[in-house]
Tab-separated table of C-alpha atoms in Angstrom:
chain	number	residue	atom	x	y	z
B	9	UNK	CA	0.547	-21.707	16.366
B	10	UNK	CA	-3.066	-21.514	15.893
B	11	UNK	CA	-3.725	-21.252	19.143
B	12	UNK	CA	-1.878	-18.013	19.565
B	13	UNK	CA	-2.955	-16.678	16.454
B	14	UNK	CA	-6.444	-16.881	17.707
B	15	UNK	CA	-5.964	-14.434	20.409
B	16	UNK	CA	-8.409	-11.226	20.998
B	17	UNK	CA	-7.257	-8.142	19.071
B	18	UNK	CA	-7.598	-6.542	22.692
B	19	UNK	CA	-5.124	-8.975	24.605
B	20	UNK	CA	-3.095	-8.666	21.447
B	21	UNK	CA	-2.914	-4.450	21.772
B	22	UNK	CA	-2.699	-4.692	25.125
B	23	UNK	CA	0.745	-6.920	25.417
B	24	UNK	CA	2.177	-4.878	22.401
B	25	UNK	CA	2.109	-1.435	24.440
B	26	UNK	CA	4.042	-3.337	27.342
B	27	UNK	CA	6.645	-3.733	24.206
B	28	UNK	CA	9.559	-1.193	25.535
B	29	UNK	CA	11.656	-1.052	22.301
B	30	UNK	CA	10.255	-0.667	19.149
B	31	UNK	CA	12.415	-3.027	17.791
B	32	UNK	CA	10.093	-5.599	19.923
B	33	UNK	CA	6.629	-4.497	18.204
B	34	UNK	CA	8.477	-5.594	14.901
B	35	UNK	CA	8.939	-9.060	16.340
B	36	UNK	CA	5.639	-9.247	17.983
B	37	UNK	CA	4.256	-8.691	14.347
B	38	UNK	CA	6.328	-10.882	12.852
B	39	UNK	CA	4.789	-14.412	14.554
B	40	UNK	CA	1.896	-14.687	12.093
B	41	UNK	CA	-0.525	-12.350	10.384
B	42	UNK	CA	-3.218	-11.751	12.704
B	43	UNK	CA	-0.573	-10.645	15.136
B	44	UNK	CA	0.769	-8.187	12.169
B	45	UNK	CA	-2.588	-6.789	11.518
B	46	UNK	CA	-3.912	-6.280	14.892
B	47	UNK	CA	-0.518	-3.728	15.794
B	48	UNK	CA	0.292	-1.110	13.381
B	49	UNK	CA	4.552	-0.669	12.666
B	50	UNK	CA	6.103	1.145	15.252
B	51	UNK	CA	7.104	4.892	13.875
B	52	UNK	CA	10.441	5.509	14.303
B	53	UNK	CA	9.993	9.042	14.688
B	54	UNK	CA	7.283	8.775	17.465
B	55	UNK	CA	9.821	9.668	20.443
B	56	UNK	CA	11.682	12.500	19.009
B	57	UNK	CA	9.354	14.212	16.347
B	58	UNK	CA	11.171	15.466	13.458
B	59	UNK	CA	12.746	18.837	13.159
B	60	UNK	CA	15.210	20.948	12.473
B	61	UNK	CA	17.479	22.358	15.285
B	62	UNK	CA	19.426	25.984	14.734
B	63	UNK	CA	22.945	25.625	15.987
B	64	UNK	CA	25.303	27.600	17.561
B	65	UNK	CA	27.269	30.225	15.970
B	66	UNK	CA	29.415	30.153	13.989
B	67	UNK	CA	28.861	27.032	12.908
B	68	UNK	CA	27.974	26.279	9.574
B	69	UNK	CA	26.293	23.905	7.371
B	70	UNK	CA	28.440	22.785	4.884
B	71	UNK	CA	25.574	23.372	1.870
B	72	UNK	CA	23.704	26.764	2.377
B	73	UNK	CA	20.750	24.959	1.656
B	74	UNK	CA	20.349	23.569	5.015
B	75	UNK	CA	21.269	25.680	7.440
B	76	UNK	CA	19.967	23.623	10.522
B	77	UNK	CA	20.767	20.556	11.415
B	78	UNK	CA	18.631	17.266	12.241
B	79	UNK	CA	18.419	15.323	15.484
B	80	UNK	CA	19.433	11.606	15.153
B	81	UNK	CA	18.547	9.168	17.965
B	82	UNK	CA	19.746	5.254	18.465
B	83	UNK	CA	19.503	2.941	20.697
B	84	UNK	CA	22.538	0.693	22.011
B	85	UNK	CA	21.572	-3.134	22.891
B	86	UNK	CA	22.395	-6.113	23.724
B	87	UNK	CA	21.183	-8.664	20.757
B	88	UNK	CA	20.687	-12.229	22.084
B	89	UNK	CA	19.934	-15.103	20.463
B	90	UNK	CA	16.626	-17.422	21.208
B	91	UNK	CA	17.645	-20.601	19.313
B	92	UNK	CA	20.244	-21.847	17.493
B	93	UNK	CA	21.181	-19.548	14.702
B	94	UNK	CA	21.343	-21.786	11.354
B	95	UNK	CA	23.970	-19.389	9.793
B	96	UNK	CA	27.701	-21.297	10.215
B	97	UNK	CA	29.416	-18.002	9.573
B	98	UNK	CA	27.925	-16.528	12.859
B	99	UNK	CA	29.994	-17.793	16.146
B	100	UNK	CA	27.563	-16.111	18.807
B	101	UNK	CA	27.126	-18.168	21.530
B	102	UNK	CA	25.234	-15.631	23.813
B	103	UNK	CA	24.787	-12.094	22.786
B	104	UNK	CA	26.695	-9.107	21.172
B	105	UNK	CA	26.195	-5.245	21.203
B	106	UNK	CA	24.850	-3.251	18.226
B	107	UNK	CA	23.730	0.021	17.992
B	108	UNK	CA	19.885	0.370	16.197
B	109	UNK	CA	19.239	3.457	14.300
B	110	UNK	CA	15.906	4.948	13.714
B	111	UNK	CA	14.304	4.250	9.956
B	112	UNK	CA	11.136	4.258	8.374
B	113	UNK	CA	8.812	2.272	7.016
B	114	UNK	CA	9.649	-0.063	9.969
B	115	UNK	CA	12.859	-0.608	8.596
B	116	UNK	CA	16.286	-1.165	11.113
B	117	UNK	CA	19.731	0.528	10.664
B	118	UNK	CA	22.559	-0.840	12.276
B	119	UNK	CA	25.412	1.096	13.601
B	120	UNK	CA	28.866	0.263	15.401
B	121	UNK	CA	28.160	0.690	19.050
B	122	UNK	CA	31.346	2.725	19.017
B	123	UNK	CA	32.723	4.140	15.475
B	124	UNK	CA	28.601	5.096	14.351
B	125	UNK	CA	30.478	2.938	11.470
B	126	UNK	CA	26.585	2.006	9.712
B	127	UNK	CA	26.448	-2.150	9.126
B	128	UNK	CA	25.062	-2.296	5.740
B	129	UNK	CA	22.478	-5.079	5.317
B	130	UNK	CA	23.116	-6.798	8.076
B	131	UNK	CA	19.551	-7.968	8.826
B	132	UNK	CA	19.325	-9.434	5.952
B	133	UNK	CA	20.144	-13.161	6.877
B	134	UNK	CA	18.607	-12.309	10.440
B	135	UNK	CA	14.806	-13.211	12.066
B	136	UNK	CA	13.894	-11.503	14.179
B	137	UNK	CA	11.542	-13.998	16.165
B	138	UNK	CA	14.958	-15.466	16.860
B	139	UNK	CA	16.354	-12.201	18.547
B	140	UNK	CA	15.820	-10.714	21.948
B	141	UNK	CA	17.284	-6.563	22.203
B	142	UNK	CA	17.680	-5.551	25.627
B	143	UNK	CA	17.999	-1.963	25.834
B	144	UNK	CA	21.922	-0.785	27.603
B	145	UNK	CA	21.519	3.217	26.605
B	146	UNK	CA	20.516	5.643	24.378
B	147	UNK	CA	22.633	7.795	22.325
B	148	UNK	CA	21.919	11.396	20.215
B	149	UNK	CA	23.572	12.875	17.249
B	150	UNK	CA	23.077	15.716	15.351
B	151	UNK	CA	23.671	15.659	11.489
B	152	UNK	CA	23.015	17.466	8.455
B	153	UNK	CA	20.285	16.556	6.465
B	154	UNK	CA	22.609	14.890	4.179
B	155	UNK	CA	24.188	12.713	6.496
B	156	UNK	CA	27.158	14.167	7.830
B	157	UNK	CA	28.000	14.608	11.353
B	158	UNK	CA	27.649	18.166	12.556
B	159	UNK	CA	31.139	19.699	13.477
B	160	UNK	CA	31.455	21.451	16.643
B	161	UNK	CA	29.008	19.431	18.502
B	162	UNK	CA	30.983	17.353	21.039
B	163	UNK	CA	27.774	15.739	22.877
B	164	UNK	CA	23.875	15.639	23.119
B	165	UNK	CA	21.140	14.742	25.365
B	166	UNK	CA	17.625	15.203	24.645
B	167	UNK	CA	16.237	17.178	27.856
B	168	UNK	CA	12.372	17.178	28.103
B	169	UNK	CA	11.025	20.107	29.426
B	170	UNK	CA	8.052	18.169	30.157
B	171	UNK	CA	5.999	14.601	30.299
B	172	UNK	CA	3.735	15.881	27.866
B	173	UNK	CA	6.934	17.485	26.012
B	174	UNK	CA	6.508	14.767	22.885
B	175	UNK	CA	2.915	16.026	21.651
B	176	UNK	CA	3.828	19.394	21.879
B	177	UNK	CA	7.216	19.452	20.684
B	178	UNK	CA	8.249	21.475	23.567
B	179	UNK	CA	11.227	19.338	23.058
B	180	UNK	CA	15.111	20.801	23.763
B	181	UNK	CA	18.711	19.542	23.954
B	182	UNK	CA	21.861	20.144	26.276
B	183	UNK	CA	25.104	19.639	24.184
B	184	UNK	CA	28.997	20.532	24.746
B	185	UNK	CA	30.061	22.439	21.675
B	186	UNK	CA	33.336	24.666	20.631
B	187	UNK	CA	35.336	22.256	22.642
B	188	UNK	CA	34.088	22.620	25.833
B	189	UNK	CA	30.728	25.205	26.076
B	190	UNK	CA	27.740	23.929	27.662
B	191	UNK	CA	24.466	25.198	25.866
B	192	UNK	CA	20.740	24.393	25.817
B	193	UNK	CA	18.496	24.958	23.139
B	194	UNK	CA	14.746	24.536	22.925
B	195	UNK	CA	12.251	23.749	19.825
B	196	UNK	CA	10.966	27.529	18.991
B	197	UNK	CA	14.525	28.851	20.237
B	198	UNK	CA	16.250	31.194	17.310
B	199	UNK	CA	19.474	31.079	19.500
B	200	UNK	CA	21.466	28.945	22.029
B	201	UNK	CA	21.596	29.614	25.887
B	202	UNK	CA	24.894	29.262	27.768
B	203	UNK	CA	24.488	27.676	30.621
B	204	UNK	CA	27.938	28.568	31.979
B	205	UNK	CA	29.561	31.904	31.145
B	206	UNK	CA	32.566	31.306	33.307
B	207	UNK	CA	33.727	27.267	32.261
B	208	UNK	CA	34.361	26.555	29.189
B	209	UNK	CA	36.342	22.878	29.624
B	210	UNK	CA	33.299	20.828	29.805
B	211	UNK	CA	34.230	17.153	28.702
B	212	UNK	CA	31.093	15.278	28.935
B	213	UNK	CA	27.380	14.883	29.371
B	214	UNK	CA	25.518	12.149	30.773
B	215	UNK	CA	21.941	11.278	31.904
B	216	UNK	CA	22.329	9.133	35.451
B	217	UNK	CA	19.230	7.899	37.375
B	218	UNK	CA	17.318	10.181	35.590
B	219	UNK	CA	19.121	13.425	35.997
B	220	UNK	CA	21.732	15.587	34.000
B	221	UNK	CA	25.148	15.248	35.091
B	222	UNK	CA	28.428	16.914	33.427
B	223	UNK	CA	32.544	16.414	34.002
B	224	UNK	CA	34.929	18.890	33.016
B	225	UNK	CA	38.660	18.801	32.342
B	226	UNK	CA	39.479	18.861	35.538
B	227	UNK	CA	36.656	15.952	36.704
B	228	UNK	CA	34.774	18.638	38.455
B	229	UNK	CA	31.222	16.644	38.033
B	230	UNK	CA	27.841	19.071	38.124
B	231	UNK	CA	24.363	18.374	37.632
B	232	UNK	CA	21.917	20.339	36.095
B	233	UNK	CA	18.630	21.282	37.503
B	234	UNK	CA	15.123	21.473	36.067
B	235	UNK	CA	15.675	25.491	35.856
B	236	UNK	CA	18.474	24.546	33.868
B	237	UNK	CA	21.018	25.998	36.839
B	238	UNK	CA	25.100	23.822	36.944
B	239	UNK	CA	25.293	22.754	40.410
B	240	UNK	CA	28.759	21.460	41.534
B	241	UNK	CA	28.287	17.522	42.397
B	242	UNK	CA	31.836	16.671	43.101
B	243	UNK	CA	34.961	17.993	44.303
B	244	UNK	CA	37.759	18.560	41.285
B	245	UNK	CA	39.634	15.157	40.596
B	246	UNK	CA	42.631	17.316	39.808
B	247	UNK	CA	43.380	14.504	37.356
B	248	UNK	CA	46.732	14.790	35.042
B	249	UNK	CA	44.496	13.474	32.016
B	250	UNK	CA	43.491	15.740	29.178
B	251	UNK	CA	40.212	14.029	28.540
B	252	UNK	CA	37.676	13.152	31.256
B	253	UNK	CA	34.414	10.811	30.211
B	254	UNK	CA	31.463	9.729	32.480
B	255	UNK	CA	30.129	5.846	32.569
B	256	UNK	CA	27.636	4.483	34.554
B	257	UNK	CA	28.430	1.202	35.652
B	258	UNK	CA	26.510	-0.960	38.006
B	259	UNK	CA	24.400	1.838	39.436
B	260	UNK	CA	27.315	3.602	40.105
B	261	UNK	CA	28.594	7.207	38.488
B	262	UNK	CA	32.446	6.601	37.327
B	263	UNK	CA	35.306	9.049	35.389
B	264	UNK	CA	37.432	8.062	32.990
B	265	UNK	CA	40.554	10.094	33.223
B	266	UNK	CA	42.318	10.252	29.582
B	267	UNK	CA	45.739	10.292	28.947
B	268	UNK	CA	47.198	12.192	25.942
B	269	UNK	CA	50.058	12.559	23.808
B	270	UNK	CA	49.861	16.217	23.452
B	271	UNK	CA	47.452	19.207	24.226
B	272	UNK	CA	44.060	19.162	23.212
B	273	UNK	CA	42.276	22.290	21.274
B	274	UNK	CA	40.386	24.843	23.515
B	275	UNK	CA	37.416	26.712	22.230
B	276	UNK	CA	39.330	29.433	21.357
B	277	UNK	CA	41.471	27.372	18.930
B	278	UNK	CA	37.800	26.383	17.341
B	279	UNK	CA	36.197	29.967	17.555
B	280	UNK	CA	39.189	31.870	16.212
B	281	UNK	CA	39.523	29.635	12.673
B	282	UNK	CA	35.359	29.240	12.500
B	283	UNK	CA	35.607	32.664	12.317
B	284	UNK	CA	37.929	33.081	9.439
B	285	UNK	CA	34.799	32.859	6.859
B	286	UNK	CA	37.198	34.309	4.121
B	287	UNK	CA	40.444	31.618	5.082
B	288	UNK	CA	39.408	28.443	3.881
B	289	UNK	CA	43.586	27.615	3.744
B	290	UNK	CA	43.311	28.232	7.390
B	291	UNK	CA	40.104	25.725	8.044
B	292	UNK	CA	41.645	23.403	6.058
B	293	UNK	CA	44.730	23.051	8.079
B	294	UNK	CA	43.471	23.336	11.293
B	295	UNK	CA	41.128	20.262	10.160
B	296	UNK	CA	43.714	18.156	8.652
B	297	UNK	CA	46.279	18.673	11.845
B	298	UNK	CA	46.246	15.524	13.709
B	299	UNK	CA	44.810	15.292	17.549
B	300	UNK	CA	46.021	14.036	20.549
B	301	UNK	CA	46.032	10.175	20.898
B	302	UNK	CA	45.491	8.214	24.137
B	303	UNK	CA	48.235	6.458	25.948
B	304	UNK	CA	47.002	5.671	29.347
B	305	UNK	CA	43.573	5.334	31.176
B	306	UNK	CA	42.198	6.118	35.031
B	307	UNK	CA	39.082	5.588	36.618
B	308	UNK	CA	37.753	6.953	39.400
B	309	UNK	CA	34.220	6.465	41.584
B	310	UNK	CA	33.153	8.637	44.182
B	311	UNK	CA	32.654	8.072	47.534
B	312	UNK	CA	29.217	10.171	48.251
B	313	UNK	CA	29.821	9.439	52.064
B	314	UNK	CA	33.341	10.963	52.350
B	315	UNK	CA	33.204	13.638	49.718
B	316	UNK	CA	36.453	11.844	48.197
B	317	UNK	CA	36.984	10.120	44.451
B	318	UNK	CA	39.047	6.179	44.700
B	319	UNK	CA	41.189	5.551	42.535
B	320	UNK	CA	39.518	1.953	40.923
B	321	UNK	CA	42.456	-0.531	40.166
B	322	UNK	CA	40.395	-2.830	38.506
B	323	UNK	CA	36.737	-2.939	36.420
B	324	UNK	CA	36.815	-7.032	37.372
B	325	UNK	CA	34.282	-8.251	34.720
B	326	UNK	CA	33.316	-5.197	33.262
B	327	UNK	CA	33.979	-3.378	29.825
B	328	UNK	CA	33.557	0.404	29.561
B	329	UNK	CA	32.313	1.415	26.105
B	330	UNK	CA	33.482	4.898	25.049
B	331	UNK	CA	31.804	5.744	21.946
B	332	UNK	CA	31.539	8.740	20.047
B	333	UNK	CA	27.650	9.882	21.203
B	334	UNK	CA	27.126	7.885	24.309
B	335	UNK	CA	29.053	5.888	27.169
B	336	UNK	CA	27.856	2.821	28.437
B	337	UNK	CA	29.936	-0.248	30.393
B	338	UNK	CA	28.678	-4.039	30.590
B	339	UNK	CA	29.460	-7.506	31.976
B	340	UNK	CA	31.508	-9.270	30.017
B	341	UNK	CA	29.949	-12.290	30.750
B	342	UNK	CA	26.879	-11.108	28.907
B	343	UNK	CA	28.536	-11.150	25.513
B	344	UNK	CA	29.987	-13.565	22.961
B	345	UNK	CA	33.922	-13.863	23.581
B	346	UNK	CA	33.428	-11.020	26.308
B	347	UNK	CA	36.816	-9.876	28.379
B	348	UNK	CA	36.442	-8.341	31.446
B	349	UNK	CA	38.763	-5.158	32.863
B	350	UNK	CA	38.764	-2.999	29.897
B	351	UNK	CA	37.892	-0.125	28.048
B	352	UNK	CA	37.377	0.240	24.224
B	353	UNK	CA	37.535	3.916	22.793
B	354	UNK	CA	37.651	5.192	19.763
B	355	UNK	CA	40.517	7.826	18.474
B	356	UNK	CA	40.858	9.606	16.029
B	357	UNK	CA	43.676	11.715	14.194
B	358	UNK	CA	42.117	13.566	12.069
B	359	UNK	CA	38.332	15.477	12.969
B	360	UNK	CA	35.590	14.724	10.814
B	361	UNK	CA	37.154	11.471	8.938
B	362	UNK	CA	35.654	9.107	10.213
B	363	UNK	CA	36.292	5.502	10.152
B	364	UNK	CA	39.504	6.767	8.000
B	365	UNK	CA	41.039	9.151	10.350
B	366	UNK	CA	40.643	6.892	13.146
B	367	UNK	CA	40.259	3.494	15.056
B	368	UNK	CA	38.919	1.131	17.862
B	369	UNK	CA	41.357	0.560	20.504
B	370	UNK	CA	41.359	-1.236	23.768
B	371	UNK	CA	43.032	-0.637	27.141
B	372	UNK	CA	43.397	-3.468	29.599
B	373	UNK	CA	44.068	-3.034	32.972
B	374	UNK	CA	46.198	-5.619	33.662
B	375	UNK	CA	49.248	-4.201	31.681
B	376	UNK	CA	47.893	-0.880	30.986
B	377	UNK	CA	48.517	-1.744	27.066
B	378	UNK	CA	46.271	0.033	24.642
B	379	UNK	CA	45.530	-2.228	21.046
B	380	UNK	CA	44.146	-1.206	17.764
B	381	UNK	CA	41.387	-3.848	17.186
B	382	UNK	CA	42.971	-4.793	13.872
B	383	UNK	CA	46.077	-6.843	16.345
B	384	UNK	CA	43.366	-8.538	18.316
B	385	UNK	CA	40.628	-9.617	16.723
B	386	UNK	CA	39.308	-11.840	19.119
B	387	UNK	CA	38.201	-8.854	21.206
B	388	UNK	CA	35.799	-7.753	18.246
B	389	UNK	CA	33.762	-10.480	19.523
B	390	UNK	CA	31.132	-8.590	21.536
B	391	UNK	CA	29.801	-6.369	18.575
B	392	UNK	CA	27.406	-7.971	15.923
B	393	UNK	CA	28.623	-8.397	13.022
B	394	UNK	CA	32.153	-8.289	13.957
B	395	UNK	CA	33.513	-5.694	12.353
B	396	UNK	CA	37.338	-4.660	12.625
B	397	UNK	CA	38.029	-0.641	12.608
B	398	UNK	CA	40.636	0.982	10.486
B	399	UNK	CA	44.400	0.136	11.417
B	400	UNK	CA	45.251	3.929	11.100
């Protein structure tokens, strides 16, 4: 070890800005103390400076205090482990997914890759020179300064207006909100811009190689420009889902058609009780009626050549992650206990209840069956620490 603790401050600086997650820099510092003092901790509000965002009307906060909301950014990984892990409760063999929240003080918060469920003190027991994170996507969610999910907001990408965009906070967001608008807002902005005045089903958002892409109810998939202009992609799937999802898998832009028990709310159904300021009877109710559950699951790639979407039988080795902020799939041969050819989703009866209102299911292929993750726990497996969803 003395060897490598000897090393110039300059090679030192110079590997730690080849570090690409900041989780990294906290490992690099923690091999010995001349490595610690030659890097400072990694700020985890360096890539999205902090700030308050105005949201869309009428949504509002739930204290009049703070009226805006704050942006909250994690990062989904794959967590492997170097050596053998001395700890006889853990069973990882090769690696398992978490979700890594930002902190201070170079502090890490866990999440559930799917639920946003937070894993309390579970690096305690953990070191991190023993750890590798490989970086599978990046999710964004907007809260209240207190903590609580903002509701309304159905999804959020961060879209840079520029390279330079971080020092001067010329930062802004696309999100789907109302149950289907597509809106932009910008640092500086005192109000939201619709980006399309004529759909209001958008489903989902996702960044692919780089650029902006979209899906609405009826898979119609459009990507956004750098003037901020919807430009049809795809032809309409003219799927019989209710709920379409977008997944990159492989290089490759899929959509998950969604299968529902009954109809979905419309932004109407959201705009006419947010507007009932003086009916909280009314808000009440229409937040305590239970939504839609899954039953059945299609996925579909498209064929750039022909102009046509296939119908994709199987997903072979891979698992689809639909989560509540982001969409991500992976090998299952990558993870600890790992099965291929299925999706994990998370539903929920009632909105804004979290872990209590809702549950981690999983659809395999093979049978088309769909599983709480309470019946089969063996398929927890892939997320560190293993943590079982509510059986509701």
């Amino acid at each position: 070890m003395s060897q490598w603790a000897d090393l110039p401050k300059e090679l030192l600086e110079m590997i730690s800005k080849r570090l690409d997650l900041r989780v990294e820099v906290l490992r690099f510092r923690a091999v010995c103390s001349s490595w610690r003092c030659s890097v400072s901790p990694p700020s985890f509000d360096q890539e999205i400076p902090p700030f308050f965002i105005k949201l869309p009307p009428p949504i509002r906060a739930p204290d009049p205090i703070f009226a805006d909301a704050v942006l909250m950014q994690t990062t989904i990984c794959r967590m492997e482990f170097l050596s053998n892990y001395s700890n006889s409760s853990c069973s990882l063999s090769k690696s398992s997914l978490v979700k890594v929240g930002e902190s201070k003080h170079g502090k890490l918060q866990l999440f559930h890759p799917i639920s946003n469920q937070e894993t309390k003190d579970s690096f305690i027991s953990l070191n991190l020179l023993d750890l590798k994170f490989v970086q599978l996507s990046k999710a964004c969610l907007l809260k209240w300064p207190g903590g609580i999910s903002v509701f309304g907001i159905n999804k959020v990408v961060v879209f840079p207006l520029s390279a330079s965009c971080i020092d001067n906070c010329e930062l802004g967001i696309l999100a789907i909100y109302h149950e289907g608008k597509l809106g932009y807002w910008r640092y500086g902005d005192k109000e939201w811009t619709l980006l399309d005045d004529r759909n209001f089903e958008y489903d989902d958002i996702i960044v692919y190689k780089g650029q902006f892409y979209v899906v609405d109810r009826w898979g119609t998939v459009s990507w956004i420009d750098s003037s901020l202009k919807v430009i049809q992609y795809s032809p309409p799937l003219y799927g019989c889902g209710g709920q379409k999802n977008l997944v990159e898998s492989r290089g490759d832009l899929y959509v998950v058609d969604r299968y529902l028990d009954g109809e979905r709310r419309t932004w109407k159904d959201y705009e006419d009780v947010m507007d009932t300021n003086d009916n909280p009877l009314r808000f009440s109710r229409f937040m305590s009626k239970a939504r839609p559950m899954a039953v059945d699951f299609r996925v579909y790639k498209l064929d750039e050549e022909w102009g046509t979407w296939v119908d994709i039988k199987s997903l072979d080795d891979r698992i689809f992650i639909l989560g509540i902020d982001c969409s991500f799939s992976v090998s299952c041969r990558d993870l600890s206990g790992g099965k291929g050819n299925c999706i994990y989703f998370y539903d929920s009866l009632y909105e804004g209840r979290g872990m209590s209102g809702g549950a981690i299911h999983v659809f395999r292929f093979e049978d088309h069956s769909i599983d709480n993750l309470v019946v089969i726990p063996e398929f927890s497996e892939i997320f560190w620490p293993a943590i079982i969803g509510s059986s509701a």
